[in-house]
Amino acid sequence: MTVAAVTSALLDLLYPPRCAACGAGGAWLCATCRVAIHPIQPPYCVRCGQPLDDAACRSCVVATPAPSAIRAAALFRGPVRDVIHALKYRNLTAVAPTLAMLMRAAYDEAGWSTQLVAPVPLHPARERQRGYNQAVALAKPLAAALGIPCVPRVLRRDRVTADQIGLDVQRRRANVADAFSVPAPGKVQGRSVLLVDD
């Protein structure tokens, strides 16, 4: 057993985990809340991952996303929303491995094969304010589960962006346009990279 695993087990004994969604004791995401999660199931757009009601994805017809494919692990409602908010706003990074396993299931279902995992960076000022980057907390256990390297500094956020909450698709894209750069392109050139965000 690793030092990190022993430390985690001791902390669980001293401070037993409570479900980040409902508060029940015993796990960071209890069995009841886990069953209430709605994974995104086919049919969905092979490009942007949005659930489809018909054959065409209206979002991708308007503007094709830059990544070759996008997936979300689950619909952003109910327990998933509560757990992600606990990770982002309550410093509950202990839930990240549980969320990473949901992401792993979506990755496996997509049939992808990637060589690197790269978390989407926060602006340094925002990361200092928060004290951590929740995308890094998700990316590390996901990369470990996939058996591929996690490279946190592949992307750099060059400017502060407004919160994406409440913005439509076009405004979200405008909000992050030219906000990122790749400081060392040689690290990723010719390689398939899995970007991770919350």
XYZ file of C-alpha atoms in Angstrom:
198
model
C 0.000 0.000 0.000
C 1.352 3.434 -0.915
C 1.892 6.250 1.580
C -0.926 8.207 -0.110
C -3.322 5.246 0.234
C -2.435 4.766 3.927
C -2.854 8.489 4.566
C -6.218 8.486 2.789
C -7.404 5.448 4.803
C -6.363 7.097 8.090
C -8.118 10.341 7.168
C -11.257 8.352 6.307
C -11.124 6.787 9.787
C -10.697 10.160 11.498
C -13.051 12.071 9.199
C -15.423 9.562 7.581
C -16.498 10.594 4.091
C -19.981 11.999 3.611
C -21.788 12.053 0.289
C -21.130 15.430 -1.349
C -24.623 15.347 -2.849
C -26.918 14.297 0.037
C -24.693 14.169 3.126
C -25.154 10.453 3.867
C -22.178 8.850 5.585
C -19.815 6.268 4.144
C -18.735 7.560 0.719
C -18.068 10.784 -1.176
C -20.871 9.762 -3.546
C -23.333 7.350 -1.935
C -24.984 4.430 -3.738
C -28.377 6.179 -3.801
C -26.977 9.311 -5.450
C -24.801 7.259 -7.805
C -27.935 5.514 -9.123
C -29.556 8.946 -9.669
C -26.778 10.049 -12.048
C -27.802 10.201 -15.694
C -24.856 9.218 -17.920
C -25.134 10.585 -21.437
C -26.238 7.678 -23.600
C -26.405 7.342 -27.388
C -27.653 8.838 -29.529
C -25.340 11.823 -29.147
C -23.342 13.973 -31.529
C -20.040 12.241 -32.327
C -18.391 15.675 -32.494
C -19.638 17.655 -29.473
C -21.243 14.908 -27.354
C -24.636 16.640 -27.016
C -27.601 14.257 -26.659
C -29.548 14.156 -29.917
C -33.286 14.175 -30.537
C -32.772 13.769 -34.284
C -29.956 12.982 -36.713
C -28.369 16.445 -36.888
C -26.595 18.347 -34.120
C -27.783 21.948 -34.302
C -24.775 23.267 -32.331
C -22.214 21.761 -34.704
C -24.123 22.953 -37.769
C -23.821 26.532 -36.457
C -20.154 26.254 -35.427
C -18.007 23.125 -35.453
C -16.002 22.804 -32.207
C -12.208 22.825 -32.517
C -11.508 19.555 -30.651
C -11.986 16.410 -32.711
C -14.558 15.119 -30.188
C -16.104 16.196 -26.879
C -17.839 14.061 -24.248
C -19.465 14.727 -20.905
C -19.712 11.910 -18.385
C -23.240 12.767 -17.249
C -25.981 15.334 -17.470
C -25.229 18.322 -15.237
C -28.097 17.913 -12.802
C -28.967 16.248 -9.501
C -26.113 14.553 -7.614
C -23.502 15.227 -10.330
C -24.140 18.958 -10.127
C -23.930 18.858 -6.309
C -20.677 16.878 -6.328
C -19.052 19.113 -8.962
C -20.052 22.198 -6.965
C -18.522 20.595 -3.856
C -15.283 20.078 -5.795
C -15.212 23.593 -7.258
C -16.584 25.758 -4.471
C -16.155 23.817 -1.207
C -12.577 22.584 -1.725
C -13.770 18.961 -1.545
C -11.046 17.520 -3.780
C -11.640 14.072 -2.219
C -14.594 13.642 -4.633
C -12.345 14.022 -7.701
C -11.387 10.313 -8.027
C -15.066 9.325 -7.941
C -15.886 11.830 -10.690
C -12.818 10.696 -12.641
C -14.216 7.148 -12.732
C -17.432 8.496 -14.269
C -15.259 10.227 -16.861
C -13.354 6.992 -17.434
C -16.617 5.200 -18.262
C -17.481 7.904 -20.829
C -13.958 7.634 -22.292
C -14.246 3.851 -22.635
C -17.707 4.110 -24.199
C -16.368 6.619 -26.758
C -13.678 4.143 -27.789
C -10.909 6.738 -27.711
C -7.180 6.129 -27.619
C -5.111 9.059 -26.340
C -1.493 9.521 -25.335
C -1.648 12.379 -22.822
C -4.129 13.824 -20.339
C -4.055 17.620 -19.995
C -6.248 19.550 -17.544
C -7.697 22.876 -18.667
C -5.806 25.532 -16.679
C -7.221 28.257 -14.504
C -5.743 31.717 -14.814
C -2.902 31.933 -12.233
C -4.749 34.660 -10.291
C -7.878 32.512 -10.032
C -5.886 29.425 -9.073
C -4.128 31.370 -6.302
C -7.507 32.587 -5.061
C -9.045 29.080 -5.092
C -5.888 27.296 -3.953
C -6.127 24.490 -6.520
C -7.336 23.700 -10.032
C -10.300 21.320 -10.020
C -9.458 20.141 -13.562
C -6.046 18.945 -12.312
C -7.780 17.135 -9.427
C -9.904 15.292 -12.026
C -7.182 14.735 -14.615
C -4.646 13.036 -12.344
C -6.813 10.081 -11.213
C -8.271 9.774 -14.720
C -4.783 9.563 -16.248
C -3.751 7.009 -13.608
C -6.834 4.887 -14.399
C -6.054 5.072 -18.127
C -2.357 4.360 -17.609
C -1.208 7.442 -19.530
C 0.706 10.537 -18.375
C -1.012 13.604 -16.972
C 0.740 16.756 -18.182
C -0.733 19.744 -16.296
C 1.140 22.526 -18.130
C 0.359 21.630 -21.766
C -2.046 24.591 -21.974
C -1.607 28.061 -20.517
C -4.485 30.425 -19.772
C -3.372 33.821 -20.986
C -6.250 35.939 -19.746
C -8.981 35.893 -17.145
C -12.357 34.912 -18.578
C -15.835 35.571 -17.272
C -17.769 32.731 -15.648
C -19.446 30.552 -18.299
C -22.600 30.036 -16.208
C -25.663 31.437 -17.954
C -23.946 32.013 -21.313
C -25.305 30.532 -24.527
C -23.060 28.537 -26.886
C -21.927 31.524 -28.971
C -21.116 33.658 -25.922
C -19.246 30.768 -24.290
C -17.075 30.410 -27.384
C -16.451 34.167 -27.554
C -15.622 34.228 -23.846
C -12.751 31.739 -24.210
C -11.556 32.787 -27.689
C -7.781 33.380 -27.611
C -7.746 32.730 -23.855
C -5.359 29.745 -24.147
C -2.011 29.016 -25.718
C 0.372 26.065 -25.951
C 3.720 27.237 -24.508
C 5.681 24.158 -25.638
C 4.051 22.819 -28.848
C 6.747 20.164 -29.247
C 5.367 18.290 -26.220
C 2.063 17.606 -27.956
C 2.789 17.807 -31.665
C 1.584 14.654 -33.413
C 0.072 13.261 -30.215
C -3.551 12.675 -29.247
C -4.373 14.711 -26.119
C -7.357 14.263 -23.810
C -8.329 17.665 -22.373
C -10.096 17.466 -19.002
C -12.376 20.086 -17.530
C -15.216 20.060 -15.049
